[in-house]
PDB file of C-alpha atoms in Angstrom:
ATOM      1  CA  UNK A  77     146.604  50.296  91.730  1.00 54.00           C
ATOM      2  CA  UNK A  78     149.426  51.582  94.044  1.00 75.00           C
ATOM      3  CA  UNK A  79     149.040  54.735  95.730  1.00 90.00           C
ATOM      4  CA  UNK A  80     150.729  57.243  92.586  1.00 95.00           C
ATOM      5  CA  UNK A  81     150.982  61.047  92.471  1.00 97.00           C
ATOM      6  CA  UNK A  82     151.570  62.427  89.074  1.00 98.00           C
ATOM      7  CA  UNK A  83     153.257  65.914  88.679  1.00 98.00           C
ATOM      8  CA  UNK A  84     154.982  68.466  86.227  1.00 98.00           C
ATOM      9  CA  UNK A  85     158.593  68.116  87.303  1.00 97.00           C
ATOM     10  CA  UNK A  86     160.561  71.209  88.351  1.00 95.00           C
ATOM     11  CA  UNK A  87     164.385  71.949  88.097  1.00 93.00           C
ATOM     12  CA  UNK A  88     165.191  70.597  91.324  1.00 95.00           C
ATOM     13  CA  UNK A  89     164.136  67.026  89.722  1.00 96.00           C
ATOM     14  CA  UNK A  90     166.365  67.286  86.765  1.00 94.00           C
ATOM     15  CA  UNK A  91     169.620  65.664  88.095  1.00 94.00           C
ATOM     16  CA  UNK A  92     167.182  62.471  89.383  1.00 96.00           C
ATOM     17  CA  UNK A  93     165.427  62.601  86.417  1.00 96.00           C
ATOM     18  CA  UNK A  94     168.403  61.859  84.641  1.00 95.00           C
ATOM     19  CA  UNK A  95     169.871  59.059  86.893  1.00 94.00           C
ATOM     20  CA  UNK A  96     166.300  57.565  86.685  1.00 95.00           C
ATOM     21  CA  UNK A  97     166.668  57.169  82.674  1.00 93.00           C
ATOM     22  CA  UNK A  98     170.061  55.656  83.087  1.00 91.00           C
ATOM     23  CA  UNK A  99     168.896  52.960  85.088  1.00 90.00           C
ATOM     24  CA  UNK A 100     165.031  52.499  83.802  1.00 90.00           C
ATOM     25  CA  UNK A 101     165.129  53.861  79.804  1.00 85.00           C
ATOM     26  CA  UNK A 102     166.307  51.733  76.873  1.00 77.00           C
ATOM     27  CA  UNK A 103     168.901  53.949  74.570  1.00 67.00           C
ATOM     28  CA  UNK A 104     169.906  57.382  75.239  1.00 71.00           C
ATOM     29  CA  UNK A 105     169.401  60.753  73.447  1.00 76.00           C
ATOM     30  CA  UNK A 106     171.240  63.506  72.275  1.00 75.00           C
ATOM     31  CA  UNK A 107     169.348  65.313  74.581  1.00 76.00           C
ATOM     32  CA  UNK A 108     169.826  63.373  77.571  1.00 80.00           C
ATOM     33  CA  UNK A 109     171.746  65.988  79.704  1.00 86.00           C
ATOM     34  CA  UNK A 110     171.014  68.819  82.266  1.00 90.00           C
ATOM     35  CA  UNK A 111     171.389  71.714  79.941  1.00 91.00           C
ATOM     36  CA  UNK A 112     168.733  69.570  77.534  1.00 90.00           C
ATOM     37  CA  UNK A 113     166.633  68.498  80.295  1.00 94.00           C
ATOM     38  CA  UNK A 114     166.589  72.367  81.953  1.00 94.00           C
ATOM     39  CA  UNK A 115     165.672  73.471  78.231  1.00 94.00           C
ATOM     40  CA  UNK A 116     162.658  71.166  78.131  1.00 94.00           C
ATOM     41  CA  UNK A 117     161.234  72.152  81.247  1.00 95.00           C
ATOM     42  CA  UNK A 118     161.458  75.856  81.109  1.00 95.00           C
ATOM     43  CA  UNK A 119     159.889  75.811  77.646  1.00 94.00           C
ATOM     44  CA  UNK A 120     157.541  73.846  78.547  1.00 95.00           C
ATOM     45  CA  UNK A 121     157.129  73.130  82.285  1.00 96.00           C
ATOM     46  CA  UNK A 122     154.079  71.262  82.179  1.00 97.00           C
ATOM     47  CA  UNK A 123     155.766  68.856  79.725  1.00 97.00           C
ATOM     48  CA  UNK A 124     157.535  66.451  82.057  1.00 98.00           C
ATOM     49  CA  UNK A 125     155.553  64.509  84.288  1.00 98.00           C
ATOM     50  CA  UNK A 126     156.714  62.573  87.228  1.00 98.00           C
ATOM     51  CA  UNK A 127     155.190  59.221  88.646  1.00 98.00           C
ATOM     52  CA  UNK A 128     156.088  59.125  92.354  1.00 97.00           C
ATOM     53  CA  UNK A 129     155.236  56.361  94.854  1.00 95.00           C
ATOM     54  CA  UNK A 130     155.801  57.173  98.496  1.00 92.00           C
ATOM     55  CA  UNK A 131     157.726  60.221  97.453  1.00 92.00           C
ATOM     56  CA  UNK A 132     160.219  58.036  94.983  1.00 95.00           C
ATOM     57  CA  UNK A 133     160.772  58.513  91.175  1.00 97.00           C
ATOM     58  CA  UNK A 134     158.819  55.580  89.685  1.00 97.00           C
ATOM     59  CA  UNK A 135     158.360  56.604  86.090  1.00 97.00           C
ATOM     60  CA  UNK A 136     158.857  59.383  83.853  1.00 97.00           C
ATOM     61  CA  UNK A 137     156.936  60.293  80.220  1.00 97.00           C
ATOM     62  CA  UNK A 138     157.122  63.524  78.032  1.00 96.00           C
ATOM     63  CA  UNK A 139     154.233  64.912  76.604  1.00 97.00           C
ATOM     64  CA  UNK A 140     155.332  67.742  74.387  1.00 95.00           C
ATOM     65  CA  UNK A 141     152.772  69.446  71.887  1.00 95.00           C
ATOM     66  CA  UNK A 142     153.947  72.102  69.684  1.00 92.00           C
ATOM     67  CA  UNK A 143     150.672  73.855  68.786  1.00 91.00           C
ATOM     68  CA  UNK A 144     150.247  71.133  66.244  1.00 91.00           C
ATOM     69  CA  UNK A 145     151.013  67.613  66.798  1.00 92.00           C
ATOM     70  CA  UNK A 146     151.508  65.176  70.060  1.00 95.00           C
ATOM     71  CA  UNK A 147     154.336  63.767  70.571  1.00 95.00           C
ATOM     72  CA  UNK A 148     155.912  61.367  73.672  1.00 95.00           C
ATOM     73  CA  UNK A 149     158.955  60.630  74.785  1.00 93.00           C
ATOM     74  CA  UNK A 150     161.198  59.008  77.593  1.00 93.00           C
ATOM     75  CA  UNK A 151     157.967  56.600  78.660  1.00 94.00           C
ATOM     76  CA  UNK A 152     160.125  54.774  81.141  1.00 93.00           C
ATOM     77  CA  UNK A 153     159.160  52.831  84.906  1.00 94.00           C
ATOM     78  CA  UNK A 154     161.575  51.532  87.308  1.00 94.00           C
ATOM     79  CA  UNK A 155     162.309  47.847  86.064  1.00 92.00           C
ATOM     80  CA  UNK A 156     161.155  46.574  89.713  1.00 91.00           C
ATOM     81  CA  UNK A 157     157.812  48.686  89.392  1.00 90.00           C
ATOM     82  CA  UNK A 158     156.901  47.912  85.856  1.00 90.00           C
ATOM     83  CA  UNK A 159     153.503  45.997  85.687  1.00 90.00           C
ATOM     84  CA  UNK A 160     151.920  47.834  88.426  1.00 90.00           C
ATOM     85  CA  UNK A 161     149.641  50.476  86.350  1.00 92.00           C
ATOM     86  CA  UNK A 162     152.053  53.312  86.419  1.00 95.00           C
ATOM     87  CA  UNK A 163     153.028  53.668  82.740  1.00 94.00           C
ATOM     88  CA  UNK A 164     148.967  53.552  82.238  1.00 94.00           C
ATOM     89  CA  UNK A 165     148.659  56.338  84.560  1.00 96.00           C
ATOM     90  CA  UNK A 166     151.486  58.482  82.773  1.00 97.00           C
ATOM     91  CA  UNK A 167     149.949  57.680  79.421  1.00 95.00           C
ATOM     92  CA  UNK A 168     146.482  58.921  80.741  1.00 96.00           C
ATOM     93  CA  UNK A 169     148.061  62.137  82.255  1.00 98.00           C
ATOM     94  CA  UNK A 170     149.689  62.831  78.948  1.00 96.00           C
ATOM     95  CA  UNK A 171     146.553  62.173  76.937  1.00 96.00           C
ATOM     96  CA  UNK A 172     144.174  64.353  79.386  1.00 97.00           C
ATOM     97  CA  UNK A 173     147.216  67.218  79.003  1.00 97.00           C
ATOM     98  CA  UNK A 174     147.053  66.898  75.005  1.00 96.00           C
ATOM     99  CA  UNK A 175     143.164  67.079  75.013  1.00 96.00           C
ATOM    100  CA  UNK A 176     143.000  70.339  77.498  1.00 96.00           C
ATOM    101  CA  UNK A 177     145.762  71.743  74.954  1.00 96.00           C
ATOM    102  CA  UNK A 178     143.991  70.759  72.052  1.00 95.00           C
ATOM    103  CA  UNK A 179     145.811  67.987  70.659  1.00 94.00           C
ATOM    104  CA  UNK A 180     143.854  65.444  68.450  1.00 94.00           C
ATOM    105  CA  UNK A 181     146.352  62.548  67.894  1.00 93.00           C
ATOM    106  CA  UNK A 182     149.676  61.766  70.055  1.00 94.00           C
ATOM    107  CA  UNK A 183     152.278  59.886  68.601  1.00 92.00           C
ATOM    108  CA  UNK A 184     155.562  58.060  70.724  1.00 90.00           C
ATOM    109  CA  UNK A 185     159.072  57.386  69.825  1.00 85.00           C
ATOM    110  CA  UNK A 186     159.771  53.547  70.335  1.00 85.00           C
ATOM    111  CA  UNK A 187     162.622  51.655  69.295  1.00 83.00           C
ATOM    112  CA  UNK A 188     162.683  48.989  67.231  1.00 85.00           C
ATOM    113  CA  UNK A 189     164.325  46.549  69.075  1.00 86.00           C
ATOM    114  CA  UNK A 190     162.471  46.950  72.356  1.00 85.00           C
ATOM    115  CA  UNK A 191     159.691  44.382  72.190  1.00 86.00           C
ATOM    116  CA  UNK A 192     158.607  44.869  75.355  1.00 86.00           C
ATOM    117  CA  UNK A 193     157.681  48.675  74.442  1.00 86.00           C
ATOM    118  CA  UNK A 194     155.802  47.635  71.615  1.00 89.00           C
ATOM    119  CA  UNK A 195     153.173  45.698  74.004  1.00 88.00           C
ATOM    120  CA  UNK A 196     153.572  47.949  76.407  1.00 88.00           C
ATOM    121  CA  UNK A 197     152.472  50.702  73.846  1.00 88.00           C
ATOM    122  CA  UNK A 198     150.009  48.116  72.380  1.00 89.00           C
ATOM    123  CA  UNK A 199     147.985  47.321  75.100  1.00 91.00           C
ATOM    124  CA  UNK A 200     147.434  51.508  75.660  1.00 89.00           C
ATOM    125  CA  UNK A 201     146.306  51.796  72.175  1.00 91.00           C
ATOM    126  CA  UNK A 202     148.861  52.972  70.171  1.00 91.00           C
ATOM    127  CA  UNK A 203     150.099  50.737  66.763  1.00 90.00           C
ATOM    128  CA  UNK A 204     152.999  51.812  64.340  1.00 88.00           C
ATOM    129  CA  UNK A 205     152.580  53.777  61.337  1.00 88.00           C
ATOM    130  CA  UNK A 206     154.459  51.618  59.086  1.00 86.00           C
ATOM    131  CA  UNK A 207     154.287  54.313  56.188  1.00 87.00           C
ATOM    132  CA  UNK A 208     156.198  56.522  57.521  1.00 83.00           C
ATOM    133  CA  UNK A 209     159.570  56.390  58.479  1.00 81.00           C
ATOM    134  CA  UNK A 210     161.523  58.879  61.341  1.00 80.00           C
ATOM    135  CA  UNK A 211     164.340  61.370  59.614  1.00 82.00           C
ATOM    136  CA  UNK A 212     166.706  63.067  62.112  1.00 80.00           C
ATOM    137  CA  UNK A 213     169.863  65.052  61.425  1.00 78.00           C
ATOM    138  CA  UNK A 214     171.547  65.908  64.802  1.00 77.00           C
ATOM    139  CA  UNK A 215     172.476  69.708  65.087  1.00 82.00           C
ATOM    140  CA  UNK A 216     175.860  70.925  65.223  1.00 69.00           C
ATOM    141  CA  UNK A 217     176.726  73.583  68.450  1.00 62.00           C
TER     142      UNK A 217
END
């Protein structure tokens, strides 16, 4: 395991934390912008957690819970750091935050088309509901 500090990230990471999804996420969300991101974190600023190695953005994950369900997001690692332990250690981080908070099942958003998420997400534990089926309606401004 490489040496990795985990942490909440703060507004001063939000502008990297954004160029890091660019470059290491698959797709892109409605809510991928700074007003979105900012929103997040002040909500919830122990949602956002940061894998750094040797003081570099490595990986990212969100670990939102809303009082009743566990939900991640934006599980992403640099493509030249992937295979190294680091999207175990943000999955772990997530999971111990849901327990202290009370959570008793996490869910994750993963596309369909990205095999290599589903082993990814596989190998940590996680399998597909194939009963249900995601319903979104974006939100006019």
């Amino acid at each position: 395991m490489i040496d990795l500090r985990i942490r909440a990230a703060v507004s001063d990471d939000l502008g990297a934390v954004l160029a890091f999804w660019r470059a290491a996420a698959e797709g892109t969300s409605i809510s991928d912008d700074r007003e979105g991101v900012e929103r997040l974190v002040r909500r919830d600023p122990e949602a956002l957690l940061l894998a750094e190695a040797a003081g570099e953005l490595v990986g990212t994950v969100i670990a939102g819970f809303d009082g009743w369900r566990c939900h991640l997001y934006r599980l992403a690692v640099r493509p030249d750091r992937r295979r190294q332990g680091i999207g175990s250690a943000l999955l772990a981080a997530a999971e111990e935050r849901f327990v202290r908070l009370g959570g008793r099942r996490a869910d994750a958003m993963v596309l369909t088309r990205n095999e290599r998420a589903h082993h990814a997400w596989s190998a940590a534990g996680y399998g597909p509901e194939e009963h249900w089926r995601r319903w979104v309606k974006p939100l006019a401004r």
